[in-house]
mmCIF file of C-alpha atoms in Angstrom:
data_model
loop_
_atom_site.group_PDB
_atom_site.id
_atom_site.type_symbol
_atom_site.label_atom_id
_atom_site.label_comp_id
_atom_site.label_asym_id
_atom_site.label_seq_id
_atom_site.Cartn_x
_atom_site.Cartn_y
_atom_site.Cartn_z
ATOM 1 C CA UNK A 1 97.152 -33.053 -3.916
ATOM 2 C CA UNK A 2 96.250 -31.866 -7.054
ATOM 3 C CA UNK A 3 99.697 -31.539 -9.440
ATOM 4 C CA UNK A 4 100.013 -28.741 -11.805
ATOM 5 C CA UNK A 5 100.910 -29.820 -15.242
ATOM 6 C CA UNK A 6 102.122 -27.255 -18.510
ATOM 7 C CA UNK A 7 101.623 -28.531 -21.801
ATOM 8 C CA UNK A 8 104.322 -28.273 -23.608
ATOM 9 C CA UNK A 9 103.834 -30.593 -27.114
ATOM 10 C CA UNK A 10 101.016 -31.661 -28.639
ATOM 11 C CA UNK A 11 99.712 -34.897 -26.871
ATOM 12 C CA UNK A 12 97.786 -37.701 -29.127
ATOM 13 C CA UNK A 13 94.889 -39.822 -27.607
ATOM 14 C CA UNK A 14 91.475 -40.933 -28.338
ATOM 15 C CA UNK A 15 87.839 -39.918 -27.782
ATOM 16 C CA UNK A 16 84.492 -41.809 -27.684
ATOM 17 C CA UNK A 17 81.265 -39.787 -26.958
ATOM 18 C CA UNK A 18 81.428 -36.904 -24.599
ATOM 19 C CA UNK A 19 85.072 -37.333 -25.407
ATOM 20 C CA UNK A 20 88.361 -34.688 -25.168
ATOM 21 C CA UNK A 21 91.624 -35.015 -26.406
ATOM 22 C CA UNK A 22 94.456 -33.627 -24.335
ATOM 23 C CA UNK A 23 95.909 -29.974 -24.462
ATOM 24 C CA UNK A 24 97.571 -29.091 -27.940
ATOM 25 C CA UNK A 25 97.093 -25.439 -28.536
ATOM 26 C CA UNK A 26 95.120 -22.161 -27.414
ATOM 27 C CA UNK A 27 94.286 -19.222 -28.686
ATOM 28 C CA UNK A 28 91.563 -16.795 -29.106
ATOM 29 C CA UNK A 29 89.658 -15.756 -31.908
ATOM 30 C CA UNK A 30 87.301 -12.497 -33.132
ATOM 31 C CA UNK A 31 87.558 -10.912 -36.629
ATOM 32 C CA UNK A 32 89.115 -7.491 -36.177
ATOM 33 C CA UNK A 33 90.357 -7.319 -32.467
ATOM 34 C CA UNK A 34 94.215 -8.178 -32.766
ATOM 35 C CA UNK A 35 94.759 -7.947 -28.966
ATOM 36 C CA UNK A 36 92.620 -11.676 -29.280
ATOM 37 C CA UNK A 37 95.408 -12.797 -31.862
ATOM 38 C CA UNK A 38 97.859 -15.398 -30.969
ATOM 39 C CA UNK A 39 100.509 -16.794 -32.804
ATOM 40 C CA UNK A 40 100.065 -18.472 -35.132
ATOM 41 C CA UNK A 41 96.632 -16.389 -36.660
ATOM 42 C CA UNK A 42 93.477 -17.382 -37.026
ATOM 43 C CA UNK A 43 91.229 -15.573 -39.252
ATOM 44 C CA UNK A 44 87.676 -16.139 -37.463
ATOM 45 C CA UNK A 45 84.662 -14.413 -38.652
ATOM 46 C CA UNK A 46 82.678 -13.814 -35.585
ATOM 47 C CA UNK A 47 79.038 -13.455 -36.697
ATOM 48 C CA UNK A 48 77.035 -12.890 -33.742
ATOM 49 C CA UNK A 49 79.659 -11.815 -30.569
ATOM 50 C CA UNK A 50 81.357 -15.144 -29.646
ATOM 51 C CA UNK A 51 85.257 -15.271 -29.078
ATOM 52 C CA UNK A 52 85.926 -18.800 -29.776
ATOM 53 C CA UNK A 53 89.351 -20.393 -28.052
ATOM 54 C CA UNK A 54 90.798 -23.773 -28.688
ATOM 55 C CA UNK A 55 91.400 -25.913 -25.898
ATOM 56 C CA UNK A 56 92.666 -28.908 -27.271
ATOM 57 C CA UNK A 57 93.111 -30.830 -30.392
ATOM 58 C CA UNK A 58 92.757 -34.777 -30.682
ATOM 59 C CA UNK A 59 95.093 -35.630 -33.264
ATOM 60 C CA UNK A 60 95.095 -39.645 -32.958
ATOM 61 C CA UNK A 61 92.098 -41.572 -31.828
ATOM 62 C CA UNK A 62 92.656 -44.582 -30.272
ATOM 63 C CA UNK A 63 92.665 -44.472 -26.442
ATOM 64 C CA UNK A 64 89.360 -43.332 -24.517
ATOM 65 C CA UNK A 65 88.570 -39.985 -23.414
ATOM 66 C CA UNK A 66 85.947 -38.153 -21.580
ATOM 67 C CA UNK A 67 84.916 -34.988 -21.199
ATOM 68 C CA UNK A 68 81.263 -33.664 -19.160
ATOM 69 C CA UNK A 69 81.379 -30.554 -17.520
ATOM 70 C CA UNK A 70 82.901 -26.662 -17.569
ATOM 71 C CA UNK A 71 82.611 -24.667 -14.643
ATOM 72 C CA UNK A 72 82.093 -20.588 -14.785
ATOM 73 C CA UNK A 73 86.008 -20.030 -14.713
ATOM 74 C CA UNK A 74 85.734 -21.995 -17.896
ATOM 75 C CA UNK A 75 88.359 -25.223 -16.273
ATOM 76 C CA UNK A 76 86.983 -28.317 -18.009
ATOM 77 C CA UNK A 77 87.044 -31.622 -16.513
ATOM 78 C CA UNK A 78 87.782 -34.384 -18.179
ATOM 79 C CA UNK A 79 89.645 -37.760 -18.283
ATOM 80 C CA UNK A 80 92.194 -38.618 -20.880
ATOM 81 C CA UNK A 81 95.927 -40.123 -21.871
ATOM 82 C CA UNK A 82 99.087 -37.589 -21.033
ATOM 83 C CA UNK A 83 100.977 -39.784 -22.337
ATOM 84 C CA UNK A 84 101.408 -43.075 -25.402
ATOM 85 C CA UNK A 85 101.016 -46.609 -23.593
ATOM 86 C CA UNK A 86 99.864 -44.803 -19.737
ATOM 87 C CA UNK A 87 96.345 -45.216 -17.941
ATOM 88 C CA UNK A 88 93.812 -41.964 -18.184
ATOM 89 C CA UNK A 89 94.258 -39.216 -15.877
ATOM 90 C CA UNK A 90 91.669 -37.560 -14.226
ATOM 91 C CA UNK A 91 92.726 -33.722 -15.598
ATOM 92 C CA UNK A 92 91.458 -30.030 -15.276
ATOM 93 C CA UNK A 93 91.883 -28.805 -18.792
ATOM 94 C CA UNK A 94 92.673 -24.893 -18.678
ATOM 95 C CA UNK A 95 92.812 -22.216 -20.914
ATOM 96 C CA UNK A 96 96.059 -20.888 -20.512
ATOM 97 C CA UNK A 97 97.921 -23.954 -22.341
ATOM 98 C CA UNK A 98 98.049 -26.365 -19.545
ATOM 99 C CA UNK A 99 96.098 -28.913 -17.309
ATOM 100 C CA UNK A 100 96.272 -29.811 -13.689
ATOM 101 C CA UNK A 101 96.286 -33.505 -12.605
ATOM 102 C CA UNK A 102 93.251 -34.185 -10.116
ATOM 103 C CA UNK A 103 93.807 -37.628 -8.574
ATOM 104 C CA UNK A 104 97.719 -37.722 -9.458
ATOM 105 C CA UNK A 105 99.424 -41.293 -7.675
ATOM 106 C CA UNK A 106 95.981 -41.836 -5.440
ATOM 107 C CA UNK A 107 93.806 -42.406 -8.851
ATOM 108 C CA UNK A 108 95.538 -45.349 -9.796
ATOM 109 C CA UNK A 109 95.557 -46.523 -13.087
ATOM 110 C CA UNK A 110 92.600 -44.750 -14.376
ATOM 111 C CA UNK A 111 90.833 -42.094 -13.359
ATOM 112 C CA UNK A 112 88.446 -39.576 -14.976
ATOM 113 C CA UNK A 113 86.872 -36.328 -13.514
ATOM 114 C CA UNK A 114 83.278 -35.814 -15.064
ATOM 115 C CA UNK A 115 82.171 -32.751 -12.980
ATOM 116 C CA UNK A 116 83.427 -29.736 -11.761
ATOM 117 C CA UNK A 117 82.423 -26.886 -9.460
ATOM 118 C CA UNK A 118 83.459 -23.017 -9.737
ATOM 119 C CA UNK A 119 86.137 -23.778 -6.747
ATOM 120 C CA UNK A 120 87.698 -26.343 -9.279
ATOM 121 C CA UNK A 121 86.828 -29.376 -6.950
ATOM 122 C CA UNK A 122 86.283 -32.506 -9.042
ATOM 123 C CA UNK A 123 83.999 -35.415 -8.806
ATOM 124 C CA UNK A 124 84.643 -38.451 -10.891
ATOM 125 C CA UNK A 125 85.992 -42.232 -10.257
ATOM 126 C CA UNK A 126 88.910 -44.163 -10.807
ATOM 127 C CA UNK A 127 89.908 -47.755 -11.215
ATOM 128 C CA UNK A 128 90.711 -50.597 -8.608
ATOM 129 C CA UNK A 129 91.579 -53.887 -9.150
ATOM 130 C CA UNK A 130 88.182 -54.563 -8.648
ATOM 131 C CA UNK A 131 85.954 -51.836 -9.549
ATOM 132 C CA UNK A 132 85.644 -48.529 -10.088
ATOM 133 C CA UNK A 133 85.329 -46.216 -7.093
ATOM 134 C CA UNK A 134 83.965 -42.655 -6.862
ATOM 135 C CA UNK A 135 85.963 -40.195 -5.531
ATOM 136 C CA UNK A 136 86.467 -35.767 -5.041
ATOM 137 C CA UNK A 137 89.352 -34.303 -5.238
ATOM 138 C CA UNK A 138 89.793 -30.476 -3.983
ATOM 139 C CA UNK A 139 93.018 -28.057 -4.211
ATOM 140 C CA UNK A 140 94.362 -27.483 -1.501
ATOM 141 C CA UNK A 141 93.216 -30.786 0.157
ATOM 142 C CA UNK A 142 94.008 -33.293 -2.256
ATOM 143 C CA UNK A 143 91.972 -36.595 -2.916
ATOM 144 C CA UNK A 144 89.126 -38.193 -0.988
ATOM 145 C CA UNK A 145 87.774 -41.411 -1.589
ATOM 146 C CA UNK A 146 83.782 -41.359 -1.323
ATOM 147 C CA UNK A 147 81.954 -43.736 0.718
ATOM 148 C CA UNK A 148 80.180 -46.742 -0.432
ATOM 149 C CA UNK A 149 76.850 -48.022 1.083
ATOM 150 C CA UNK A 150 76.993 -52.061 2.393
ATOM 151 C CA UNK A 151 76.549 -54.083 -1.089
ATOM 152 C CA UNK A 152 78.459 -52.309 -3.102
ATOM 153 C CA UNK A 153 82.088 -52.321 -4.567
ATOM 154 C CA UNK A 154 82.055 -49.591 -6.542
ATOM 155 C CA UNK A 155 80.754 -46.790 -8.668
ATOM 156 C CA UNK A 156 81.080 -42.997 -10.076
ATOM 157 C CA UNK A 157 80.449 -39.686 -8.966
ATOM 158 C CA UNK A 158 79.039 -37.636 -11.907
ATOM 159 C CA UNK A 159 78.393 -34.285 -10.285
ATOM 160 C CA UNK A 160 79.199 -31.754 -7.742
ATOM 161 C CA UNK A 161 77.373 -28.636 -6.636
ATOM 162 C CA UNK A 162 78.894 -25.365 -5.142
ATOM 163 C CA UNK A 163 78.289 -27.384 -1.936
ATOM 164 C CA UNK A 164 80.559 -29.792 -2.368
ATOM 165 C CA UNK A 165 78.146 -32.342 -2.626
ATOM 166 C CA UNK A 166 78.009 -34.985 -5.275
ATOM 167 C CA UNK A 167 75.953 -37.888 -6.982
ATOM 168 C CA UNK A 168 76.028 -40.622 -9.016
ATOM 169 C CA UNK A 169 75.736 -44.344 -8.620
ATOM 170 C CA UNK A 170 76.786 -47.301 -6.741
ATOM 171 C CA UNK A 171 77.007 -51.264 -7.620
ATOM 172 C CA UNK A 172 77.583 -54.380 -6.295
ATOM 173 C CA UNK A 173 75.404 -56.757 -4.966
ATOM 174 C CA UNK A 174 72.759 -55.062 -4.716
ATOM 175 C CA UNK A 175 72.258 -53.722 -8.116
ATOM 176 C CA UNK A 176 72.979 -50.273 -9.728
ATOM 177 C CA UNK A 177 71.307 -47.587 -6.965
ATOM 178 C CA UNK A 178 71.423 -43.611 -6.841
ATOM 179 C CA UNK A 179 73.219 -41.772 -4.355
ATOM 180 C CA UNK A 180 73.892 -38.539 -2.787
ATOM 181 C CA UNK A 181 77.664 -37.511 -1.305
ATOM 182 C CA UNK A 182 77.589 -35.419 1.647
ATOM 183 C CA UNK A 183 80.130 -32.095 1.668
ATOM 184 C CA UNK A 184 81.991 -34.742 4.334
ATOM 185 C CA UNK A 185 81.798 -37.580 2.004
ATOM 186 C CA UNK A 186 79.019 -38.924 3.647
ATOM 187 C CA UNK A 187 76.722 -41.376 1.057
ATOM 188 C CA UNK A 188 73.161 -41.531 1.702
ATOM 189 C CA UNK A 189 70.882 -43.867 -0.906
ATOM 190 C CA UNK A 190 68.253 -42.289 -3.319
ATOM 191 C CA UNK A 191 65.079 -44.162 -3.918
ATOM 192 C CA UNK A 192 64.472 -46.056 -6.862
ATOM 193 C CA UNK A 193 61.323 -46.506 -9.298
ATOM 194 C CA UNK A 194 60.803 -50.114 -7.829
ATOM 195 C CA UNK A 195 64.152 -52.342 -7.870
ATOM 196 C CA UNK A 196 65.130 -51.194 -11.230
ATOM 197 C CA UNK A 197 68.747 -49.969 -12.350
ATOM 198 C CA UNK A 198 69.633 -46.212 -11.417
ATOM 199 C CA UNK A 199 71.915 -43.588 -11.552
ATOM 200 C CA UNK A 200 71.551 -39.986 -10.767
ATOM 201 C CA UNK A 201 73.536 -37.886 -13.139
ATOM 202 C CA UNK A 202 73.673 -34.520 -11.681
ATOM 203 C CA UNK A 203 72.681 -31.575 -8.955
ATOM 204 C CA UNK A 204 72.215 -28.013 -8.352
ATOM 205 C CA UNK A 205 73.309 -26.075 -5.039
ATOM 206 C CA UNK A 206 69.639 -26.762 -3.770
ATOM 207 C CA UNK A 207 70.281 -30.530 -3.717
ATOM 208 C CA UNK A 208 67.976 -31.427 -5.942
ATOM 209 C CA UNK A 209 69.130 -34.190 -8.187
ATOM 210 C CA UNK A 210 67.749 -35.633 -11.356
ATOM 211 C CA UNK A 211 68.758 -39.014 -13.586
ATOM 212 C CA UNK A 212 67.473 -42.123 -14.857
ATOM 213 C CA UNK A 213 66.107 -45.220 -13.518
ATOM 214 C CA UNK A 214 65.086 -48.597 -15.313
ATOM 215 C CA UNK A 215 66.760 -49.802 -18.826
ATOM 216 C CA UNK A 216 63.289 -51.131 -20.834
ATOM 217 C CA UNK A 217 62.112 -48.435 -20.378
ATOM 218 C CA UNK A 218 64.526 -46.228 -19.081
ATOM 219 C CA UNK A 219 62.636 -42.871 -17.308
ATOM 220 C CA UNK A 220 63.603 -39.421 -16.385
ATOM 221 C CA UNK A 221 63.544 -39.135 -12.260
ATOM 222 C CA UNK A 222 63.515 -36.158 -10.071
ATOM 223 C CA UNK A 223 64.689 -36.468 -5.982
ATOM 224 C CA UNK A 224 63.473 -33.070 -4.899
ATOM 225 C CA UNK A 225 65.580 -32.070 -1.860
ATOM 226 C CA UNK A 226 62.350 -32.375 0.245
ATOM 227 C CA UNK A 227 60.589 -34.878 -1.416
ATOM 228 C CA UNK A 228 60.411 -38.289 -2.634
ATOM 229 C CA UNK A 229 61.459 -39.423 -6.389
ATOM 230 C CA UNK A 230 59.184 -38.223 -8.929
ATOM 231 C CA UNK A 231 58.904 -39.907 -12.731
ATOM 232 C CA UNK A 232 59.112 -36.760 -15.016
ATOM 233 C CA UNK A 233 57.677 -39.027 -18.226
ATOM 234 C CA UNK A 234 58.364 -38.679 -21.904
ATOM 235 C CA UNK A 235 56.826 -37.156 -25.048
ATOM 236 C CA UNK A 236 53.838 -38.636 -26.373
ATOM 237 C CA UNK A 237 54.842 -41.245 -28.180
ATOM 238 C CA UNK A 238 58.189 -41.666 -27.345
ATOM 239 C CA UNK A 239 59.186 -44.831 -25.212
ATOM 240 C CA UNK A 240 62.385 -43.602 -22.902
ATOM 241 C CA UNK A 241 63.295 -40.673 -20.984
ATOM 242 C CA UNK A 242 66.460 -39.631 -19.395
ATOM 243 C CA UNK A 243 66.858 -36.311 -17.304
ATOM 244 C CA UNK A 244 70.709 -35.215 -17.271
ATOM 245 C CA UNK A 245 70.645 -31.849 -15.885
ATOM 246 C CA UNK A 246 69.350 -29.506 -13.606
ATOM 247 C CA UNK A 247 69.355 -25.495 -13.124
ATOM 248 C CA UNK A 248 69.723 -23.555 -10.055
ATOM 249 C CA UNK A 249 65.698 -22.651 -10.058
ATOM 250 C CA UNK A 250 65.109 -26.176 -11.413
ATOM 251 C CA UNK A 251 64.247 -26.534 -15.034
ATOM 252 C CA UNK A 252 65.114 -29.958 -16.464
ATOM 253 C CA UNK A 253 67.052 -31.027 -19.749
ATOM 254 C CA UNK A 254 66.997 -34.260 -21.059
ATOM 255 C CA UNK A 255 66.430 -36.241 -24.213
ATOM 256 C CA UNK A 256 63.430 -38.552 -25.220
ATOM 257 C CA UNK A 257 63.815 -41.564 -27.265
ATOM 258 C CA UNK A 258 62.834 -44.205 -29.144
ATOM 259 C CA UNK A 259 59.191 -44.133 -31.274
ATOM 260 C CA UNK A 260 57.547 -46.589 -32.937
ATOM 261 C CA UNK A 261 60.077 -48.234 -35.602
ATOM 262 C CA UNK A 262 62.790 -46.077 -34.989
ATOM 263 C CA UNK A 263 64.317 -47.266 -31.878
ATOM 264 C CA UNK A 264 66.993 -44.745 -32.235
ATOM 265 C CA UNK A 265 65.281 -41.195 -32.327
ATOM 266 C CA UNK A 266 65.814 -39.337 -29.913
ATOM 267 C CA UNK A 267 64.765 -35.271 -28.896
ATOM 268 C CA UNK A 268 65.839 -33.074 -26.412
ATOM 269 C CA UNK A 269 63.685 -32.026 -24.000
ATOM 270 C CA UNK A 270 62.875 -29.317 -21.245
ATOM 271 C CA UNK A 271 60.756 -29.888 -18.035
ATOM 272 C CA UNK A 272 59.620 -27.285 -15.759
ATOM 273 C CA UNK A 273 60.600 -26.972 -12.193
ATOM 274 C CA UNK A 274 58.845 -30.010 -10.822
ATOM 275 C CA UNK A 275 58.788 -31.954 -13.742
ATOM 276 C CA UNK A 276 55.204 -30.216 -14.110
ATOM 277 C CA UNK A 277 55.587 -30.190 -18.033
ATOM 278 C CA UNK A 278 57.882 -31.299 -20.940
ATOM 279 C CA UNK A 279 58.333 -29.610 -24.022
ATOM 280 C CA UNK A 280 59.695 -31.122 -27.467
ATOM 281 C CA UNK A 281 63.112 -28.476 -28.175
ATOM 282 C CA UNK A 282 63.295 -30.069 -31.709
ATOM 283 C CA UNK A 283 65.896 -30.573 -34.222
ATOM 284 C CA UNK A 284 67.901 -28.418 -36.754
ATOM 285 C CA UNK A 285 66.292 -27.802 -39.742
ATOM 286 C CA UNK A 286 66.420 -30.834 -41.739
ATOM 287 C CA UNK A 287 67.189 -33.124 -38.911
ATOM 288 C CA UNK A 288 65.607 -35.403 -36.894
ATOM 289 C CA UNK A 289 67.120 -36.381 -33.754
ATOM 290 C CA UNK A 290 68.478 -33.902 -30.604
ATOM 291 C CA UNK A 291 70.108 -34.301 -27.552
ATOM 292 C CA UNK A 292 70.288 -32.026 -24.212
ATOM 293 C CA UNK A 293 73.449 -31.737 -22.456
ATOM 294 C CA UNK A 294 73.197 -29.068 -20.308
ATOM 295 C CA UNK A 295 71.112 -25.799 -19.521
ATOM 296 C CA UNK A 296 72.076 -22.859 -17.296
ATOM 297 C CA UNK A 297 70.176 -20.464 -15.141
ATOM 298 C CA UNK A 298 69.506 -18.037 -18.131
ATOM 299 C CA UNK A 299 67.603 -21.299 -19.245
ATOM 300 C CA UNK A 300 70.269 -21.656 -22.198
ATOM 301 C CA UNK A 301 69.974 -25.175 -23.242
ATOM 302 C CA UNK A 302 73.141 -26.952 -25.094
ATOM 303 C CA UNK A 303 73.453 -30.135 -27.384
ATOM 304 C CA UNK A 304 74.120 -31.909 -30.276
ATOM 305 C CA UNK A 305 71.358 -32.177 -33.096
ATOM 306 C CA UNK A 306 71.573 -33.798 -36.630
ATOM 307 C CA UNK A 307 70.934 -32.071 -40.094
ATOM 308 C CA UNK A 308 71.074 -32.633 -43.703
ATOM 309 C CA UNK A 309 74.820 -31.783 -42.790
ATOM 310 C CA UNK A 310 75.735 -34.118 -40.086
ATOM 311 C CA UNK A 311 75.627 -33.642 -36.200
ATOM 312 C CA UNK A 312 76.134 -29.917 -35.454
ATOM 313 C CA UNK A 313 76.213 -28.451 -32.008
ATOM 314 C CA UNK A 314 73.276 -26.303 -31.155
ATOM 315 C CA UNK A 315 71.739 -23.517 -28.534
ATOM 316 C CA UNK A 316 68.204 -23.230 -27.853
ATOM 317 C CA UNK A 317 66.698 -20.540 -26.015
ATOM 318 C CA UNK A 318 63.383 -19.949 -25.700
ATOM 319 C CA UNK A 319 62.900 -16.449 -27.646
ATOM 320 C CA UNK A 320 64.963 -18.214 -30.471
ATOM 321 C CA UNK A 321 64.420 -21.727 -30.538
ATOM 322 C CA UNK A 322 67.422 -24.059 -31.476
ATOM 323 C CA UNK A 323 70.196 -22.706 -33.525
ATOM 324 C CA UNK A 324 73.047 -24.164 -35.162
ATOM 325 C CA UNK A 325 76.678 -22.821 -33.245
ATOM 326 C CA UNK A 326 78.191 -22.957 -36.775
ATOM 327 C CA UNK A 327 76.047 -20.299 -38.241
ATOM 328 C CA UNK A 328 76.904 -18.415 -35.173
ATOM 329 C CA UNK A 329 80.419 -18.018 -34.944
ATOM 330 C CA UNK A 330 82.717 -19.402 -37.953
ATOM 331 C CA UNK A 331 86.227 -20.590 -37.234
ATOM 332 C CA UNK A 332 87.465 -21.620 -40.554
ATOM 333 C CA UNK A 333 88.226 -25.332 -41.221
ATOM 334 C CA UNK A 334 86.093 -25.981 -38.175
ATOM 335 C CA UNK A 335 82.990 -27.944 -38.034
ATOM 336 C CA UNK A 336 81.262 -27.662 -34.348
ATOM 337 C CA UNK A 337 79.504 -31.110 -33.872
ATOM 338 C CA UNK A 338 78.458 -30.948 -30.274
ATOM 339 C CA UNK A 339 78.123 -28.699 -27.216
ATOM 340 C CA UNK A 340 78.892 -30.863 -24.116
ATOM 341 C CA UNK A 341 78.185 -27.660 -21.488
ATOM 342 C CA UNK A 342 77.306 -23.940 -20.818
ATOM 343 C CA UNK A 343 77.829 -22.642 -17.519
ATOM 344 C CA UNK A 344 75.667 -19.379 -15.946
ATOM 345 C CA UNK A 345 77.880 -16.742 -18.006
ATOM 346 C CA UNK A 346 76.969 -18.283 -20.996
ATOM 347 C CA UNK A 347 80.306 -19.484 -22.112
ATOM 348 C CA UNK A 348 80.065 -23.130 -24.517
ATOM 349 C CA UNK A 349 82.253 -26.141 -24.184
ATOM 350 C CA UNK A 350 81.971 -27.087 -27.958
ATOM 351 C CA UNK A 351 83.016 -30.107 -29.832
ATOM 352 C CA UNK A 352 84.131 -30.318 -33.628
ATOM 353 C CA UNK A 353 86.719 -31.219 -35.845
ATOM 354 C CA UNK A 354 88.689 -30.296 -39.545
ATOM 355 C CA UNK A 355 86.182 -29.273 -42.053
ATOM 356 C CA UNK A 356 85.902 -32.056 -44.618
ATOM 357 C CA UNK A 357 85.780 -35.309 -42.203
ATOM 358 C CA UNK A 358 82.144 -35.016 -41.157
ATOM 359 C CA UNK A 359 80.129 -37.870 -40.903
ATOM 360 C CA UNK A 360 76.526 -38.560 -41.176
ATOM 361 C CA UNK A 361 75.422 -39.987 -37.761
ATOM 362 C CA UNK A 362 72.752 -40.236 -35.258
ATOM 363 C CA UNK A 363 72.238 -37.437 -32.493
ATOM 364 C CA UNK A 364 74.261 -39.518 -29.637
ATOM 365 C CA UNK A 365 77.228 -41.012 -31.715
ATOM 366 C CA UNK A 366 80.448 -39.726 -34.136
ATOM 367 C CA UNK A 367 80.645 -41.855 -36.872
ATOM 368 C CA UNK A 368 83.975 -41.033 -38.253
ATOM 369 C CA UNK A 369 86.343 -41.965 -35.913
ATOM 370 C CA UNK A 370 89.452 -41.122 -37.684
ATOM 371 C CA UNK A 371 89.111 -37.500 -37.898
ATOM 372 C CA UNK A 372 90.962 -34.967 -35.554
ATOM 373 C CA UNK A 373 88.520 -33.489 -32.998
ATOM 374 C CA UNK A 374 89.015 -30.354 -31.628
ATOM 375 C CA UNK A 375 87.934 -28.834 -28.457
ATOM 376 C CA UNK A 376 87.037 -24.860 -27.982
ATOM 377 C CA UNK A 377 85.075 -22.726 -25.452
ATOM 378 C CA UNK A 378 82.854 -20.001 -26.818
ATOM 379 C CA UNK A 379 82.273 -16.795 -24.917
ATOM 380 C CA UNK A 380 79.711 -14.047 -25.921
ATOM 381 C CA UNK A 381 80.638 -10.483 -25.895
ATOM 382 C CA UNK A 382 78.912 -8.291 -23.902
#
C-alpha cells in the first residue's frame, strides 16, 4: 500500500539530470499578499502572476535522484534517498511538507516513480537482483508488478494516462522493445523501426504513445492508437530526433540534435498532431541549444535552454515564443535552470539552485555538481 510519510528535517541526497532532492521546506511566495507568507519570509517579486512554492531543497549531492512528471494536483513523482546509506524510494513529493512512499517493502532496494496521473497512481520500476522491473502502484490498492513479454527480464514504465495505462520499455533477450500496459497490467509489444533499440516514453488518455527508436540515429516515433508506428523526422540538418511527450489533442515535443560538427546541439521541437510538421522552438537569446520536456493541452511547452547566462528554464507558447522563467517570476537567491513539467492548469515543476553557483553547460546536463538544487512549482494567478 502506499505509506504516508511527514517530513520532518531536512533530508540530504543527490541529483543527476531530471533529478530531485528530497522534501526540506515549503512555502509560498507573491510580493504583497501576506496570507502566501510562511515562516520564515521570503521576499519574492512576482513579475508576471506566478506564486512560486518550494518543494524541496538538495543540500548534498551525492546519491542519485530522479524526478519526471507533476500531475494537475501538483504531487510530483520522483525517486530519491529518505535516508544516508538506504536504497531510493519511489516517493510522491507533496506540497504540504511531506511525501508518500509508493512501492514501500514491495520496491525492494530501489525504486523510482517517473510518472504520475491526477488519481496519484504511479508508474515507474524498481530493482531485482537481476534487473529492473516496471511496476504501478495505486492508493488504495497498493503495488502491482507489470507484466513482461517472453524474452525479457526487465524494464521501466515511464508513463501513465488517466486510464491507468502505461508505457515504456522492456529488455532481455530480445533487445530493448516498446510497450504498452493495459489498465489490468496487461503488456502488449509496440512495433519497432526495423530491429533497432526502443523505448516509448510517454501517453495521453487517447493511447497514443510517442518515443524513440534506434541509437545512430536515434528518431522520434509515433504509435497512433489506430495505427501503425510513424517516424516523425528531424530538422533539416539535424541528425537525431527524440519525441518525449504528447498532449491530449496530440501535439508533439521533443528535441533535435546533433548538426554537422557539433554533435552536441540540440533544439526543442514541436510536431503537429500526426507528426504532419515540426517546427524549430529555438533558444534563449544568446543561446544555442534547447530541450522539450513537456507541453500541455493549452500547447504550453516547458524546458531547459542555454544563454550567455547558463541553462535557464524556459516557456514557449506560441503567441510569445520562448521565455526565460527567471525574468518571469524572481525568487531572490534563486536561479531557475530547468522546467521538468507543466500540467493542463498551467502550473511548472521548475528546477534551480542558490544564485552564485551557476555553471555554464550544455542544454541536457548541470555542470556544477556541488551546488544546492532546489525544487519549486509555479502557479499563475488567474
Amino acid at each position: 500500500m502506499v505509506n504516508s510519510i511527514q517530513a520532518r528535517c531536512p533530508i540530504r541526497i543527490a541529483m543527476r539530470f531530471f533529478g530531485l532532492g528530497a522534501v526540506h521546506l515549503a512555502f509560498a511566495i507573491l510580493l504583497g499578499l501576506n496570507a502566501w507568507l510562511h515562516s520564515p519570509p521570503l521576499q519574492a517579486q512576482t513579475r508576471v502572476g506566478y506564486v512560486a512554492i518550494e518543494y524541496a531543497r538538495l543540500d548534498n549531492p551525492g546519491a542519485t535522484t530522479v524526478i519526471r512528471s507533476m500531475n494537475s494536483t501538483n504531487e510530483v513523482a520522483g525517486g530519491f534517498r529518505t535516508n544516508r546509506g538506504k536504497a531510493s524510494s519511489a516517493l510522491i513529493l507533496l506540497a504540504n511538507n511531506g511525501f508518500e512512499d509508493v512501492a514501500g517493502e514491495q520496491g525492494g532496494g530501489n525504486s523510482v516513480a517517473y510518472g504520475i496521473n491526477d488519481q496519484g497512481e504511479i508508474a515507474g520500476a524498481y530493482n531485482t537482483s537481476i534487473a529492473q522491473r516496471p511496476f504501478r502502484a495505486v492508493r488504495r490498492v497498493g503495488f502491482q508488478e507489470l507484466s513482461l513479454p517472453a524474452g525479457s527480464n526487465g524494464g521501466i514504465a515511464f508513463a501513465i494516462n488517466e486510464i491507468g495505462e502505461a508505457a515504456g520499455y522492456v529488455s532481455g533477450t530480445a533487445g530493448i522493445r516498446p510497450v504498452w500496459w493495459t489498465r489490468r497490467g496487461e503488456v502488449q509489444l509496440l512495433q519497432s523501426l526495423g530491429n533497432l533499440t526502443t523505448q516509448a516514453l510517454d501517453l495521453n488518455d487517447r493511447g497514443d504513445i510517442v518515443g524513440v527508436s534506434g541509437k545512430e540515429p536515434k528518431a522520434a516515433v509515433l504509435w497512433q492508437r489506430k495505427g501503425g508506428i510513424v517516424h516523425l523526422g528531424t530538422l533539416p540538418g539535424f541528425t537525431h530526433s527524440e519525441a518525449v511527450t504528447i498532449s491530449e489533442n496530440g501535439t508533439i515535443a521533443g528535441v533535435a540534435t546533433g548538426v554537422g560538427e557539433f554533435p552536441n546541439r540540440s533544439r526543442a521541437v514541436l510536431w503537429q498532431p500526426g507528426g504532419r510538421a515540426i517546427q524549430d522552438l529555438g533558444a534563449l537569446p544568446g543561446g544555442t541549444d534547447s530541450r522539450a520536456r513537456d507541453i500541455n493541452n493549452r500547447g504550453e511547452v516547458v524546458g531547459i535552454s542555454t544563454s550567455p547566462e547558463g541553462s535557464r528554464a524556459f516557456i514557449w507558447t506560441a503567441s510569445s515564443g520562448m521565455r526565460d522563467l527567471n525574468a518571469l517570476v524572481s525568487v531572490p537567491g534563486l536561479v531557475m535552470t530547468d522546467a521538468l513539467s507543466v500540467n493542463r492548469r498551467g502550473d511548472i515543476l521548475v528546477m534551480g539552485h542558490d544564485a552564485g553557483t551557476d555553471a555554464h553547460g550544455t542544454a541536457d546536463k548541470h555542470e556544477d555538481h556541488h551546488a544546492a538544487r532546489r525544487i519549486f512549482v509555479l502557479h499563475p494567478l488567474p
